[in-house]
CSV table of C-alpha atoms in Angstrom, one decimal:
chain,number,residue,atom,x,y,z
A,284,MET,CA,-136.5,9.6,-100.6
A,285,LYS,CA,-133.2,11.5,-100.9
A,286,ARG,CA,-131.4,11.5,-104.2
A,287,LEU,CA,-127.8,12.0,-105.0
A,288,CYS,CA,-126.5,12.9,-108.5
A,289,ILE,CA,-123.1,11.5,-109.3
A,290,VAL,CA,-121.4,13.7,-111.9
A,291,PRO,CA,-118.4,12.1,-113.8
A,292,CYS,CA,-115.2,14.0,-113.8
A,293,GLY,CA,-113.5,14.6,-117.2
A,294,SER,CA,-110.2,14.4,-118.9
A,295,LYS,CA,-110.0,18.2,-119.7
A,296,LYS,CA,-108.9,20.1,-116.6
A,297,VAL,CA,-108.2,23.7,-115.8
A,298,TRP,CA,-104.5,22.9,-115.6
A,299,ASP,CA,-104.4,22.0,-119.3
A,300,LYS,CA,-105.0,25.7,-120.0
A,301,ALA,CA,-103.3,27.2,-117.0
A,302,PRO,CA,-100.7,24.9,-115.5
A,303,SER,CA,-99.7,27.3,-112.8
A,304,ILE,CA,-103.2,27.8,-111.3
A,305,GLY,CA,-102.4,25.5,-108.4
A,306,ALA,CA,-105.0,23.7,-106.2
A,307,THR,CA,-108.7,24.3,-107.0
A,308,GLU,CA,-112.0,22.8,-106.1
A,309,ALA,CA,-113.1,19.9,-108.2
A,310,ARG,CA,-116.2,21.8,-109.4
A,311,HIS,CA,-113.9,24.3,-111.0
A,312,ALA,CA,-111.2,21.9,-112.1
A,313,TYR,CA,-113.0,20.0,-114.8
A,314,ILE,CA,-113.6,22.1,-117.9
A,315,GLY,CA,-114.8,19.7,-120.5
A,316,THR,CA,-118.1,20.2,-122.3
A,317,PHE,CA,-119.7,17.0,-121.1
A,318,HIS,CA,-118.7,17.6,-117.5
A,319,LYS,CA,-120.0,21.1,-117.6
A,320,ALA,CA,-123.3,19.9,-119.0
A,321,CYS,CA,-123.6,17.2,-116.3
A,322,GLN,CA,-122.8,19.8,-113.6
A,323,GLN,CA,-125.4,22.2,-114.9
A,324,TYR,CA,-128.0,19.4,-114.9
A,325,ALA,CA,-127.1,18.4,-111.4
A,326,LEU,CA,-127.4,22.0,-110.2
A,327,GLN,CA,-130.8,22.4,-111.9
A,328,PHE,CA,-132.4,19.1,-110.7
A,329,PHE,CA,-130.6,17.9,-107.5
A,330,SER,CA,-130.0,19.4,-104.1
A,331,ASP,CA,-127.2,16.9,-103.5
A,332,TRP,CA,-124.6,16.1,-106.0
A,333,VAL,CA,-120.9,15.0,-106.1
A,334,ILE,CA,-118.2,14.7,-108.6
A,335,LEU,CA,-116.7,11.2,-108.9
A,336,SER,CA,-113.1,10.9,-109.8
A,337,ALA,CA,-111.3,7.6,-109.9
A,338,LYS,CA,-108.1,9.4,-108.9
A,339,TYR,CA,-109.3,11.8,-106.3
A,340,VAL,CA,-112.5,10.1,-105.0
A,341,PHE,CA,-115.6,12.3,-104.2
A,342,ASP,CA,-115.5,16.1,-103.8
A,343,ASN,CA,-118.3,17.5,-101.7
A,344,SER,CA,-117.9,19.5,-98.5
A,345,LYS,CA,-121.3,18.4,-97.2
A,346,LEU,CA,-121.0,14.6,-97.4
A,347,ALA,CA,-121.8,12.9,-94.1
A,348,TYR,CA,-120.8,9.3,-93.4
A,349,PRO,CA,-122.9,7.4,-90.9
A,350,LEU,CA,-120.1,5.0,-90.3
A,351,SER,CA,-117.5,7.7,-89.5
A,352,ASP,CA,-117.6,6.8,-85.8
A,353,CYS,CA,-116.3,3.3,-86.6
A,354,LYS,CA,-112.5,2.9,-86.2
A,355,GLY,CA,-112.1,0.0,-88.7
A,356,ILE,CA,-113.7,-2.2,-91.3
A,357,GLY,CA,-114.7,-4.8,-88.7
A,358,PHE,CA,-116.7,-2.3,-86.7
A,359,MET,CA,-118.3,-1.0,-89.9
A,360,VAL,CA,-119.4,-4.5,-90.9
A,361,GLN,CA,-120.8,-5.2,-87.4
A,362,LYS,CA,-122.8,-1.9,-87.5
A,363,LEU,CA,-124.1,-2.7,-91.0
A,364,GLN,CA,-125.1,-6.2,-90.1
A,365,ARG,CA,-126.8,-5.1,-86.9
A,366,ALA,CA,-128.8,-2.5,-88.9
A,367,VAL,CA,-129.9,-5.2,-91.4
A,368,GLN,CA,-130.9,-7.5,-88.6
A,369,GLU,CA,-132.9,-4.8,-86.8
A,370,LYS,CA,-134.2,-3.4,-90.0
A,371,LYS,CA,-133.2,0.1,-88.9
A,372,GLU,CA,-131.3,2.5,-91.2
A,373,ILE,CA,-128.1,3.9,-89.8
A,374,LEU,CA,-128.7,7.6,-89.4
A,375,PHE,CA,-126.0,10.2,-89.3
A,376,THR,CA,-125.9,12.1,-86.1
A,377,PRO,CA,-123.7,15.1,-85.4
A,378,SER,CA,-122.4,13.4,-82.2
A,379,SER,CA,-120.9,10.6,-84.3
A,380,LYS,CA,-119.3,13.1,-86.7
A,381,ARG,CA,-115.5,12.7,-87.1
A,382,GLN,CA,-113.6,15.0,-89.4
A,383,SER,CA,-112.8,13.3,-92.6
A,384,PHE,CA,-110.7,14.5,-95.5
A,385,ILE,CA,-110.3,13.8,-99.2
A,386,GLU,CA,-107.6,15.1,-101.5
A,387,VAL,CA,-108.3,17.2,-104.6
A,388,GLY,CA,-105.9,18.7,-107.1
A,389,LYS,CA,-103.7,17.6,-110.0
A,390,SER,CA,-100.4,16.8,-108.5
A,391,ASP,CA,-98.8,16.5,-105.0
A,392,GLU,CA,-98.0,20.1,-104.8
A,393,ALA,CA,-101.4,21.1,-106.1
A,394,GLN,CA,-103.3,18.9,-103.8
A,395,ARG,CA,-105.0,20.3,-100.8
A,396,ARG,CA,-107.2,18.8,-98.1
A,397,ILE,CA,-110.8,19.8,-97.7
A,398,SER,CA,-113.0,18.9,-94.8
A,399,LEU,CA,-116.0,16.7,-95.4
A,400,GLN,CA,-117.5,18.0,-92.2
A,401,GLU,CA,-120.7,20.0,-92.7
A,402,ARG,CA,-120.2,23.8,-92.6
């Protein structure tokens, strides 16, 4: 069974110490003691981990979404219901991969888009 560690963000950010630093990856943005301890734990014990931020969503460039080929919530619901009825997990396949983006950063000018597509 695959496991995913979800690391909480934190209130202390790199911009608190260096406001002019600009956009940075989430793994470098959070500098609080608790976040750093969680990140070290995730690195030590998990092959897959993400940072969850209520403001900026997930940050992980290797996330794959099995429903990314669906063009709306209705199609996603149908696909999920079909999988439950057939008792077959929805597996991610490269052919169904669509490039998705999330935004990371502190402010509009500091935000940048990163690809969620596997590299």
